[in-house]
């Protein structure tokens, strides 16, 4: 019966993975849907397939999540820490989804891991938290904002004499490619995080050792996040696609291209589990700023940034409470 606690934690991990999918579906397709480059269902189906494929592009993000943030003890105590972290992350995902705020599922997970570890008196690898979480959390939105602005400025210069109608139609087709790239990057980043937390649970429970990720973990993580993506996240999609700025196809293409580039470079080059939400949102802001600064609804952007700041401690507090309650009964 030793496998039952491990199985419960893995089910929680897949629950988080599913909420991650529908919470972050907007990251990949909101711009394409808002510019009418793709219909919502076609966009969701494409994003789900690309999420599935992106999950198999690499395991560097999974390695960071599984070994670089916390070092829980083996046995029941360690499983309680991992389970409480997932409860905190799921709770924050559902809260921000209900409010229509594109917060980071990734940082909800990391905050949950740190919060549960701290209340349990377990080891937090602060060096890894700083270098792999905090620094990328600050840098990736800045890079997304700057790159989105530069890419859009380049497009405006290159097509300054082109016919507006033909240009718009061309970029509407190009958005199919950029949205697919965004979904691949989301699969690489966010399915990898679930793989890492599942491997951590297996290791703590005594059912896994070594640095490899079992194939069934990869497949299940990829499938569940794809199902979550296909279920859609319409509340957040409206925020990203319409409320920050009104996007046309060239602007949507620039935002998606910039954000996907940041995701791939961070995930494959630096093993950094960055937030797809932060990256695409900041890219949209950067693209919008090429019109004029007042074109971006900075009040909406301010609410989003406030949710970003609160995500890590908020999920951590919920995870700490979950660990404390579970510890009373187990």
CSV table of N, CA, C and O in Angstrom, one decimal, residues 174-279:
chain,number,residue,atom,x,y,z
A,174,UNK,N,0.4,34.1,-41.4
A,174,UNK,CA,1.6,33.9,-40.7
A,174,UNK,C,1.4,33.6,-39.2
A,174,UNK,O,2.2,33.0,-38.5
A,175,UNK,N,0.3,34.2,-38.7
A,175,UNK,CA,-0.1,33.9,-37.3
A,175,UNK,C,-0.3,32.5,-37.0
A,175,UNK,O,-0.2,32.0,-35.8
A,176,UNK,N,-0.7,31.7,-38.0
A,176,UNK,CA,-0.9,30.3,-37.7
A,176,UNK,C,0.4,29.7,-37.3
A,176,UNK,O,0.5,28.8,-36.4
A,177,UNK,N,1.5,30.1,-37.9
A,177,UNK,CA,2.9,29.6,-37.6
A,177,UNK,C,3.3,30.1,-36.2
A,177,UNK,O,3.8,29.4,-35.4
A,178,UNK,N,3.1,31.4,-36.0
A,178,UNK,CA,3.6,32.0,-34.8
A,178,UNK,C,2.8,31.5,-33.6
A,178,UNK,O,3.4,31.3,-32.5
A,179,UNK,N,1.5,31.2,-33.7
A,179,UNK,CA,0.7,30.7,-32.6
A,179,UNK,C,1.1,29.2,-32.4
A,179,UNK,O,1.2,28.8,-31.2
A,180,UNK,N,1.5,28.5,-33.4
A,180,UNK,CA,1.9,27.1,-33.2
A,180,UNK,C,3.3,27.1,-32.5
A,180,UNK,O,3.5,26.3,-31.6
A,181,UNK,N,4.2,28.0,-32.8
A,181,UNK,CA,5.4,28.2,-32.1
A,181,UNK,C,5.2,28.5,-30.6
A,181,UNK,O,5.9,28.0,-29.7
A,182,UNK,N,4.3,29.4,-30.4
A,182,UNK,CA,3.9,29.7,-29.0
A,182,UNK,C,3.4,28.5,-28.2
A,182,UNK,O,3.8,28.3,-27.0
A,183,UNK,N,2.6,27.7,-28.8
A,183,UNK,CA,2.1,26.5,-28.2
A,183,UNK,C,3.2,25.5,-27.9
A,183,UNK,O,3.2,24.8,-26.9
A,184,UNK,N,4.1,25.4,-28.9
A,184,UNK,CA,5.2,24.4,-28.7
A,184,UNK,C,6.1,24.9,-27.5
A,184,UNK,O,6.5,24.1,-26.7
A,185,UNK,N,6.3,26.2,-27.4
A,185,UNK,CA,7.1,26.7,-26.3
A,185,UNK,C,6.4,26.5,-25.0
A,185,UNK,O,7.0,26.2,-23.9
A,186,UNK,N,5.0,26.6,-25.0
A,186,UNK,CA,4.3,26.4,-23.8
A,186,UNK,C,4.4,24.9,-23.4
A,186,UNK,O,4.5,24.6,-22.2
A,187,UNK,N,4.3,24.0,-24.3
A,187,UNK,CA,4.4,22.6,-24.0
A,187,UNK,C,5.8,22.3,-23.4
A,187,UNK,O,6.0,21.5,-22.5
A,188,UNK,N,6.8,22.9,-24.1
A,188,UNK,CA,8.2,22.7,-23.6
A,188,UNK,C,8.4,23.2,-22.1
A,188,UNK,O,8.9,22.5,-21.3
A,189,UNK,N,7.8,24.3,-21.9
A,189,UNK,CA,8.0,24.9,-20.5
A,189,UNK,C,7.1,24.3,-19.5
A,189,UNK,O,7.5,23.8,-18.4
A,190,UNK,N,5.8,24.3,-19.7
A,190,UNK,CA,4.8,23.9,-18.7
A,190,UNK,C,4.6,22.4,-18.5
A,190,UNK,O,4.4,22.0,-17.3
A,191,UNK,N,4.6,21.6,-19.6
A,191,UNK,CA,4.6,20.2,-19.4
A,191,UNK,C,5.8,19.7,-18.7
A,191,UNK,O,5.8,18.8,-17.8
A,192,UNK,N,7.0,20.4,-19.0
A,192,UNK,CA,8.2,20.0,-18.3
A,192,UNK,C,8.2,20.2,-16.8
A,192,UNK,O,8.8,19.5,-16.0
A,193,UNK,N,7.5,21.3,-16.4
A,193,UNK,CA,7.3,21.5,-14.9
A,193,UNK,C,6.6,20.4,-14.2
A,193,UNK,O,6.9,20.0,-13.1
A,194,UNK,N,5.5,19.9,-14.9
A,194,UNK,CA,4.7,18.8,-14.3
A,194,UNK,C,5.6,17.6,-14.3
A,194,UNK,O,5.5,16.8,-13.3
A,195,UNK,N,6.3,17.3,-15.3
A,195,UNK,CA,7.2,16.1,-15.3
A,195,UNK,C,8.2,16.2,-14.1
A,195,UNK,O,8.4,15.2,-13.4
A,196,UNK,N,8.7,17.4,-13.9
A,196,UNK,CA,9.7,17.5,-12.8
A,196,UNK,C,9.0,17.3,-11.4
A,196,UNK,O,9.6,16.6,-10.6
A,197,UNK,N,7.8,17.7,-11.2
A,197,UNK,CA,7.2,17.6,-9.9
A,197,UNK,C,6.8,16.1,-9.7
A,197,UNK,O,6.8,15.6,-8.6
A,198,UNK,N,6.4,15.4,-10.8
A,198,UNK,CA,6.0,14.0,-10.7
A,198,UNK,C,7.2,13.2,-10.4
A,198,UNK,O,7.2,12.3,-9.5
A,199,UNK,N,8.3,13.4,-11.0
A,199,UNK,CA,9.6,12.7,-10.7
A,199,UNK,C,10.0,13.0,-9.3
A,199,UNK,O,10.5,12.1,-8.6
A,200,UNK,N,9.8,14.2,-8.8
A,200,UNK,CA,10.2,14.5,-7.4
A,200,UNK,C,9.3,13.7,-6.5
A,200,UNK,O,9.8,13.2,-5.5
A,201,UNK,N,8.0,13.6,-6.8
A,201,UNK,CA,7.2,12.7,-5.9
A,201,UNK,C,7.6,11.3,-5.9
A,201,UNK,O,7.6,10.6,-4.9
A,202,UNK,N,7.9,10.8,-7.1
A,202,UNK,CA,8.3,9.4,-7.2
A,202,UNK,C,9.6,9.2,-6.5
A,202,UNK,O,9.8,8.1,-5.8
A,203,UNK,N,10.5,10.1,-6.5
A,203,UNK,CA,11.8,10.0,-5.9
A,203,UNK,C,11.6,10.0,-4.3
A,203,UNK,O,12.2,9.2,-3.6
A,204,UNK,N,10.8,11.0,-3.9
A,204,UNK,CA,10.6,11.1,-2.4
A,204,UNK,C,9.9,9.8,-1.9
A,204,UNK,O,10.1,9.4,-0.8
A,205,UNK,N,9.0,9.3,-2.7
A,205,UNK,CA,8.2,8.1,-2.3
A,205,UNK,C,9.0,6.8,-2.4
A,205,UNK,O,8.5,5.8,-2.0
A,206,UNK,N,10.2,6.9,-3.0
A,206,UNK,CA,11.0,5.7,-3.1
A,206,UNK,C,10.8,4.8,-4.3
A,206,UNK,O,11.2,3.7,-4.4
A,207,UNK,N,10.1,5.4,-5.3
A,207,UNK,CA,9.8,4.6,-6.5
A,207,UNK,C,10.6,5.0,-7.8
A,207,UNK,O,10.3,4.6,-8.9
A,208,UNK,N,11.6,5.9,-7.6
A,208,UNK,CA,12.4,6.3,-8.7
A,208,UNK,C,13.8,6.8,-8.2
A,208,UNK,O,13.9,7.3,-7.1
A,209,UNK,N,14.8,6.6,-9.0
A,209,UNK,CA,16.1,7.1,-8.7
A,209,UNK,C,16.8,7.4,-10.0
A,209,UNK,O,16.4,6.9,-11.1
A,210,UNK,N,17.8,8.3,-10.0
A,210,UNK,CA,18.5,8.7,-11.2
A,210,UNK,C,17.9,10.0,-11.8
A,210,UNK,O,16.9,10.5,-11.3
A,211,UNK,N,18.5,10.4,-12.9
A,211,UNK,CA,18.2,11.6,-13.6
A,211,UNK,C,17.2,11.4,-14.7
A,211,UNK,O,16.7,12.4,-15.3
A,212,UNK,N,16.8,10.2,-15.1
A,212,UNK,CA,16.0,10.0,-16.2
A,212,UNK,C,14.5,10.3,-15.9
A,212,UNK,O,14.1,10.2,-14.7
A,213,UNK,N,13.7,10.6,-16.9
A,213,UNK,CA,12.3,10.8,-16.7
A,213,UNK,C,11.6,9.6,-17.4
A,213,UNK,O,11.7,9.4,-18.6
A,214,UNK,N,10.8,8.8,-16.6
A,214,UNK,CA,10.1,7.7,-17.2
A,214,UNK,C,9.2,8.1,-18.4
A,214,UNK,O,8.6,9.2,-18.4
A,215,UNK,N,9.1,7.3,-19.4
A,215,UNK,CA,8.3,7.6,-20.6
A,215,UNK,C,6.8,7.9,-20.2
A,215,UNK,O,6.2,8.8,-20.8
A,216,UNK,N,6.3,7.1,-19.3
A,216,UNK,CA,4.9,7.3,-18.9
A,216,UNK,C,4.6,8.6,-18.3
A,216,UNK,O,3.6,9.2,-18.5
A,217,UNK,N,5.7,9.2,-17.6
A,217,UNK,CA,5.5,10.5,-17.0
A,217,UNK,C,5.5,11.5,-18.1
A,217,UNK,O,4.6,12.5,-18.1
A,218,UNK,N,6.3,11.4,-19.1
A,218,UNK,CA,6.3,12.3,-20.3
A,218,UNK,C,5.0,12.3,-21.0
A,218,UNK,O,4.4,13.3,-21.3
A,219,UNK,N,4.5,11.1,-21.3
A,219,UNK,CA,3.3,10.9,-22.1
A,219,UNK,C,2.1,11.5,-21.4
A,219,UNK,O,1.3,12.2,-21.9
A,220,UNK,N,2.0,11.1,-20.1
A,220,UNK,CA,0.8,11.5,-19.3
A,220,UNK,C,0.8,13.0,-19.1
A,220,UNK,O,-0.2,13.7,-19.2
A,221,UNK,N,2.0,13.6,-18.8
A,221,UNK,CA,2.1,15.1,-18.7
A,221,UNK,C,1.7,15.8,-19.9
A,221,UNK,O,0.9,16.8,-19.9
A,222,UNK,N,2.2,15.3,-21.1
A,222,UNK,CA,1.9,15.9,-22.4
A,222,UNK,C,0.4,15.8,-22.7
A,222,UNK,O,-0.2,16.8,-23.1
A,223,UNK,N,-0.2,14.6,-22.5
A,223,UNK,CA,-1.6,14.4,-22.8
A,223,UNK,C,-2.5,15.3,-21.9
A,223,UNK,O,-3.5,15.9,-22.4
A,224,UNK,N,-2.3,15.3,-20.6
A,224,UNK,CA,-3.1,16.0,-19.7
A,224,UNK,C,-3.1,17.5,-20.0
A,224,UNK,O,-4.1,18.2,-20.0
A,225,UNK,N,-1.9,18.1,-20.2
A,225,UNK,CA,-1.9,19.5,-20.5
A,225,UNK,C,-2.5,19.9,-21.8
A,225,UNK,O,-3.1,20.9,-22.0
A,226,UNK,N,-2.5,18.9,-22.7
A,226,UNK,CA,-3.1,19.1,-24.0
A,226,UNK,C,-4.6,19.1,-23.9
A,226,UNK,O,-5.3,19.9,-24.5
A,227,UNK,N,-5.1,18.2,-23.0
A,227,UNK,CA,-6.6,18.2,-22.8
A,227,UNK,C,-7.0,19.4,-22.1
A,227,UNK,O,-8.1,20.0,-22.4
A,228,UNK,N,-6.2,19.9,-21.1
A,228,UNK,CA,-6.6,21.2,-20.5
A,228,UNK,C,-6.6,22.3,-21.4
A,228,UNK,O,-7.4,23.2,-21.3
A,229,UNK,N,-5.6,22.4,-22.3
A,229,UNK,CA,-5.5,23.4,-23.3
A,229,UNK,C,-6.8,23.4,-24.2
A,229,UNK,O,-7.4,24.5,-24.5
A,230,UNK,N,-7.2,22.2,-24.6
A,230,UNK,CA,-8.3,22.1,-25.5
A,230,UNK,C,-9.6,22.6,-24.9
A,230,UNK,O,-10.6,23.0,-25.5
A,231,UNK,N,-9.7,22.4,-23.5
A,231,UNK,CA,-10.9,22.8,-22.8
A,231,UNK,C,-11.1,24.3,-22.8
A,231,UNK,O,-12.1,24.9,-22.6
A,232,UNK,N,-10.0,25.1,-23.0
A,232,UNK,CA,-10.0,26.5,-23.2
A,232,UNK,C,-10.0,27.3,-21.9
A,232,UNK,O,-10.3,26.8,-20.9
A,233,UNK,N,-9.6,28.5,-22.0
A,233,UNK,CA,-9.6,29.4,-20.9
A,233,UNK,C,-10.1,30.8,-21.3
A,233,UNK,O,-9.4,31.8,-21.4
A,234,UNK,N,-11.5,30.8,-21.6
A,234,UNK,CA,-12.0,32.0,-22.2
A,234,UNK,C,-11.9,33.3,-21.4
A,234,UNK,O,-11.8,34.4,-22.0
A,235,UNK,N,-12.0,33.2,-20.1
A,235,UNK,CA,-12.0,34.4,-19.3
A,235,UNK,C,-10.6,35.1,-19.5
A,235,UNK,O,-10.6,36.3,-19.7
A,236,UNK,N,-9.5,34.3,-19.4
A,236,UNK,CA,-8.2,34.9,-19.6
A,236,UNK,C,-7.9,35.3,-21.0
A,236,UNK,O,-7.3,36.3,-21.3
A,237,UNK,N,-8.5,34.6,-21.9
A,237,UNK,CA,-8.3,34.9,-23.4
A,237,UNK,C,-8.9,36.2,-23.7
A,237,UNK,O,-8.3,37.0,-24.5
A,238,UNK,N,-10.0,36.6,-23.1
A,238,UNK,CA,-10.6,37.9,-23.3
A,238,UNK,C,-9.6,39.0,-22.8
A,238,UNK,O,-9.5,40.1,-23.4
A,239,UNK,N,-9.0,38.8,-21.7
A,239,UNK,CA,-8.1,39.8,-21.1
A,239,UNK,C,-6.9,40.0,-22.0
A,239,UNK,O,-6.5,41.1,-22.4
A,240,UNK,N,-6.2,38.9,-22.4
A,240,UNK,CA,-5.0,39.0,-23.3
A,240,UNK,C,-5.3,39.5,-24.7
A,240,UNK,O,-4.6,40.3,-25.3
A,241,UNK,N,-6.4,39.0,-25.2
A,241,UNK,CA,-6.7,39.3,-26.6
A,241,UNK,C,-7.4,40.7,-26.9
A,241,UNK,O,-7.2,41.2,-28.0
A,242,UNK,N,-8.1,41.2,-25.9
A,242,UNK,CA,-8.9,42.4,-26.1
A,242,UNK,C,-8.6,43.5,-25.1
A,242,UNK,O,-8.7,44.7,-25.5
A,243,UNK,N,-8.4,43.2,-23.9
A,243,UNK,CA,-8.5,44.2,-22.8
A,243,UNK,C,-7.2,45.0,-22.7
A,243,UNK,O,-7.2,46.2,-22.3
A,244,UNK,N,-6.0,44.4,-23.0
A,244,UNK,CA,-4.8,45.1,-22.9
A,244,UNK,C,-4.6,46.1,-24.1
A,244,UNK,O,-4.3,47.3,-23.9
A,245,UNK,N,-4.9,45.6,-25.3
A,245,UNK,CA,-4.8,46.5,-26.5
A,245,UNK,C,-5.5,45.8,-27.6
A,245,UNK,O,-5.6,44.5,-27.6
A,246,UNK,N,-6.1,46.5,-28.5
A,246,UNK,CA,-6.7,45.9,-29.7
A,246,UNK,C,-5.6,45.5,-30.7
A,246,UNK,O,-4.8,46.4,-31.1
A,247,UNK,N,-5.6,44.3,-31.0
A,247,UNK,CA,-4.5,43.7,-31.9
A,247,UNK,C,-5.0,43.5,-33.3
A,247,UNK,O,-6.2,43.1,-33.5
A,248,UNK,N,-4.2,43.8,-34.3
A,248,UNK,CA,-4.4,43.4,-35.7
A,248,UNK,C,-3.4,42.3,-36.0
A,248,UNK,O,-2.5,42.0,-35.2
A,249,UNK,N,-3.5,41.6,-37.2
A,249,UNK,CA,-2.6,40.5,-37.5
A,249,UNK,C,-1.1,40.8,-37.4
A,249,UNK,O,-0.4,40.0,-36.8
A,250,UNK,N,-0.6,41.9,-37.9
A,250,UNK,CA,0.8,42.2,-37.8
A,250,UNK,C,1.3,42.3,-36.3
A,250,UNK,O,2.3,41.7,-35.9
A,251,UNK,N,0.5,42.9,-35.5
A,251,UNK,CA,0.8,43.0,-34.1
A,251,UNK,C,0.7,41.7,-33.4
A,251,UNK,O,1.6,41.4,-32.5
A,252,UNK,N,-0.3,40.9,-33.7
A,252,UNK,CA,-0.4,39.6,-33.1
A,252,UNK,C,0.8,38.7,-33.5
A,252,UNK,O,1.3,37.9,-32.6
A,253,UNK,N,1.2,38.7,-34.8
A,253,UNK,CA,2.3,37.9,-35.2
A,253,UNK,C,3.6,38.4,-34.5
A,253,UNK,O,4.4,37.5,-34.0
A,254,UNK,N,3.8,39.7,-34.3
A,254,UNK,CA,5.0,40.2,-33.6
A,254,UNK,C,5.0,39.7,-32.2
A,254,UNK,O,6.1,39.3,-31.6
A,255,UNK,N,3.9,39.8,-31.5
A,255,UNK,CA,3.8,39.4,-30.1
A,255,UNK,C,4.1,37.9,-29.9
A,255,UNK,O,4.9,37.5,-29.0
A,256,UNK,N,3.5,37.1,-30.7
A,256,UNK,CA,3.7,35.6,-30.6
A,256,UNK,C,5.1,35.2,-31.0
A,256,UNK,O,5.7,34.4,-30.3
A,257,UNK,N,5.7,35.8,-32.0
A,257,UNK,CA,7.0,35.5,-32.4
A,257,UNK,C,8.0,35.8,-31.3
A,257,UNK,O,8.9,35.1,-31.0
A,258,UNK,N,7.9,37.0,-30.8
A,258,UNK,CA,8.8,37.5,-29.7
A,258,UNK,C,8.7,36.6,-28.5
A,258,UNK,O,9.7,36.1,-27.9
A,259,UNK,N,7.5,36.3,-28.1
A,259,UNK,CA,7.3,35.5,-26.9
A,259,UNK,C,7.8,34.1,-27.0
A,259,UNK,O,8.5,33.5,-26.2
A,260,UNK,N,7.5,33.5,-28.2
A,260,UNK,CA,8.0,32.1,-28.4
A,260,UNK,C,9.5,32.0,-28.5
A,260,UNK,O,10.1,31.0,-28.0
A,261,UNK,N,10.1,33.0,-29.0
A,261,UNK,CA,11.6,33.0,-29.1
A,261,UNK,C,12.2,33.1,-27.7
A,261,UNK,O,13.1,32.3,-27.3
A,262,UNK,N,11.6,33.9,-26.8
A,262,UNK,CA,12.1,33.9,-25.4
A,262,UNK,C,11.9,32.6,-24.7
A,262,UNK,O,12.7,32.1,-24.0
A,263,UNK,N,10.7,31.9,-24.9
A,263,UNK,CA,10.5,30.6,-24.3
A,263,UNK,C,11.5,29.6,-24.7
A,263,UNK,O,12.0,28.8,-23.9
A,264,UNK,N,11.8,29.5,-26.0
A,264,UNK,CA,12.7,28.5,-26.5
A,264,UNK,C,14.1,28.7,-26.0
A,264,UNK,O,14.8,27.8,-25.6
A,265,UNK,N,14.5,30.0,-26.0
A,265,UNK,CA,15.9,30.3,-25.6
A,265,UNK,C,16.1,30.0,-24.1
A,265,UNK,O,17.1,29.4,-23.7
A,266,UNK,N,15.1,30.4,-23.3
A,266,UNK,CA,15.1,30.1,-21.9
A,266,UNK,C,15.1,28.6,-21.5
A,266,UNK,O,15.9,28.1,-20.7
A,267,UNK,N,14.2,27.9,-22.2
A,267,UNK,CA,14.0,26.5,-21.9
A,267,UNK,C,15.1,25.6,-22.4
A,267,UNK,O,15.6,24.7,-21.7
A,268,UNK,N,15.5,25.8,-23.6
A,268,UNK,CA,16.5,25.0,-24.2
A,268,UNK,C,18.0,25.4,-23.9
A,268,UNK,O,18.9,24.6,-23.8
A,269,UNK,N,18.1,26.7,-23.8
A,269,UNK,CA,19.5,27.3,-23.7
A,269,UNK,C,19.9,27.4,-22.2
A,269,UNK,O,21.1,27.2,-21.9
A,270,UNK,N,19.0,27.8,-21.3
A,270,UNK,CA,19.4,28.2,-20.0
A,270,UNK,C,18.7,27.3,-18.9
A,270,UNK,O,18.9,27.5,-17.7
A,271,UNK,N,17.9,26.3,-19.3
A,271,UNK,CA,17.2,25.4,-18.4
A,271,UNK,C,16.3,26.2,-17.4
A,271,UNK,O,16.0,25.8,-16.3
A,272,UNK,N,15.9,27.4,-17.8
A,272,UNK,CA,15.1,28.3,-17.0
A,272,UNK,C,13.6,28.1,-17.2
A,272,UNK,O,13.1,28.3,-18.3
A,273,UNK,N,12.9,27.7,-16.1
A,273,UNK,CA,11.4,27.5,-16.2
A,273,UNK,C,10.7,28.9,-16.1
A,273,UNK,O,10.2,29.2,-15.1
A,274,UNK,N,10.7,29.6,-17.2
A,274,UNK,CA,10.0,30.9,-17.2
A,274,UNK,C,8.5,30.8,-17.4
A,274,UNK,O,8.0,29.8,-17.8
A,275,UNK,N,7.9,31.9,-17.1
A,275,UNK,CA,6.4,32.0,-17.2
A,275,UNK,C,6.0,32.3,-18.7
A,275,UNK,O,6.4,33.4,-19.2
A,276,UNK,N,5.2,31.4,-19.3
A,276,UNK,CA,4.7,31.8,-20.6
A,276,UNK,C,3.7,32.9,-20.5
A,276,UNK,O,3.6,33.7,-21.4
A,277,UNK,N,3.0,33.0,-19.4
A,277,UNK,CA,2.1,34.1,-19.2
A,277,UNK,C,2.8,35.5,-19.2
A,277,UNK,O,2.4,36.4,-19.8
A,278,UNK,N,3.8,35.6,-18.3
A,278,UNK,CA,4.6,36.8,-18.3
A,278,UNK,C,5.1,37.2,-19.6
A,278,UNK,O,5.1,38.4,-20.0
A,279,UNK,N,5.6,36.2,-20.3
A,279,UNK,CA,6.3,36.5,-21.6
A,279,UNK,C,5.4,37.0,-22.7
A,279,UNK,O,5.6,38.0,-23.3
